[in-house]
Amino acid sequence: MRIDLHTHSSCSDGTDTPTELVEVAKAAGLDVIALTDHDTTAGWDEAAAASERYGVTVVPGAELSCRLGGIQIHMLAYGFDRTEPEFARERNLLRDDRERRAELIVRRCQELGAPITWERVREIAGSASIGRPHVASALVEAGVIATVDDAFTSDWLADGGRAYVDKYALDPYRALELVRRSGGVTVFAHPAAGRRGRIVTDDQIADLARAGLRGIEVDHPDHDAAARLRIWGVAAELGLVPTGSSDYHGSRKTVRIGQETTTPAAYEALFVEMPPGASWLPYPGASDGV
Ligand code: AMP
Ligand code: ZN
Ligand code: FE
Ligand code: FE
């Protein structure tokens, strides 16, 4: 069974429609994917229809923008009731503020001499939950930089960079509570992705675990070998379910879908009851799943 629990569609900053996403998952030999667009569930229905058509299980999810002590972090929420009003309202607030902030980021880029327009960035994003990668695509199109990744430096869009603007983000403890009350489970996304900015401490992860965090991404393209070992150790100590996922974004990133995977045992532990004795820990033995 091949399982990838973190992917993006064109409903946020991925480039594949939810249908195309399921199609590439099938072609990559995956049995299960989770659709985890930033702060939106807009792709769920289309992904569910494609799931039937292609015979790939799709776990409905979202990647929630959070902030802990000034550090930007992402929480993956899975299997929640998207009609729960308070959580739905928060996702609305998060998306609305993404619009406000994207326009300001574009203005900053213009002030820095980049020949991009808000109209074009809006067009690139379409109806998606807008984010920095959409601005990055406009910068590439305008010839300012060569690749989307090149936008994430202090010169442009990286956290604290010249054109960076903060956005509304949830307190992760509130996110845990909203997901729990909506019947879902929460997994900490890429907790040790150092190249994206400051990262949390082991103590901060332990506090989140006590507050109901269920799992944590060990295998992620932005984790080097040392980061994977560190987070695997933290997961083992705290009884968190270790996951592995590609964080696929279509052609906006170079990662392939299914490049990192979650073991069937971890998948079961997340969505069924966690077995006593936790014999599902996958390391050492890499992220290829079984
Ligand atoms: P936003 O949600 O608008 O704050 O943008 C965050 C998104 O930008 C992430 O989900 C990634 O897709 C992308 N991103 C963040 N940091 C980097 C980075 N260092 N290199 C490439 N993409 C990044
Ligand atoms: Zn993204
Ligand atoms: Fe993320
Ligand atoms: Fe992501």
Coordinates of C-alpha atoms in Angstrom, one line a residue, residues 39 64-67 72 86 89-98 100-101 164-171 174 178:
D39 CA -6.9 26.8 4.5
L64 CA -3.9 25.2 8.3
S65 CA -1.7 28.3 8.6
C66 CA -0.7 28.7 12.3
R67 CA 1.7 30.8 14.3
Q72 CA 5.0 30.2 11.2
E86 CA -16.6 27.8 14.0
R89 CA -15.5 30.6 9.9
E90 CA -11.8 30.5 10.8
R91 CA -11.0 29.1 7.4
N92 CA -12.9 31.9 5.8
L93 CA -10.9 34.5 7.9
L94 CA -7.7 32.8 6.9
R95 CA -8.5 32.9 3.2
D96 CA -9.8 36.5 3.3
D97 CA -6.6 37.7 4.9
R98 CA -4.6 35.8 2.2
R100 CA -5.4 41.3 1.6
R101 CA -1.9 40.2 2.1
Y164 CA 7.1 39.7 2.8
V165 CA 3.9 40.6 4.5
D166 CA 2.4 38.7 7.5
K167 CA -1.0 37.1 7.3
Y168 CA -3.6 36.1 9.8
A169 CA -2.7 32.7 11.3
L170 CA -4.3 30.5 13.9
D171 CA -2.9 29.7 17.3
R174 CA -7.0 26.7 18.8
L178 CA -11.3 23.2 16.1

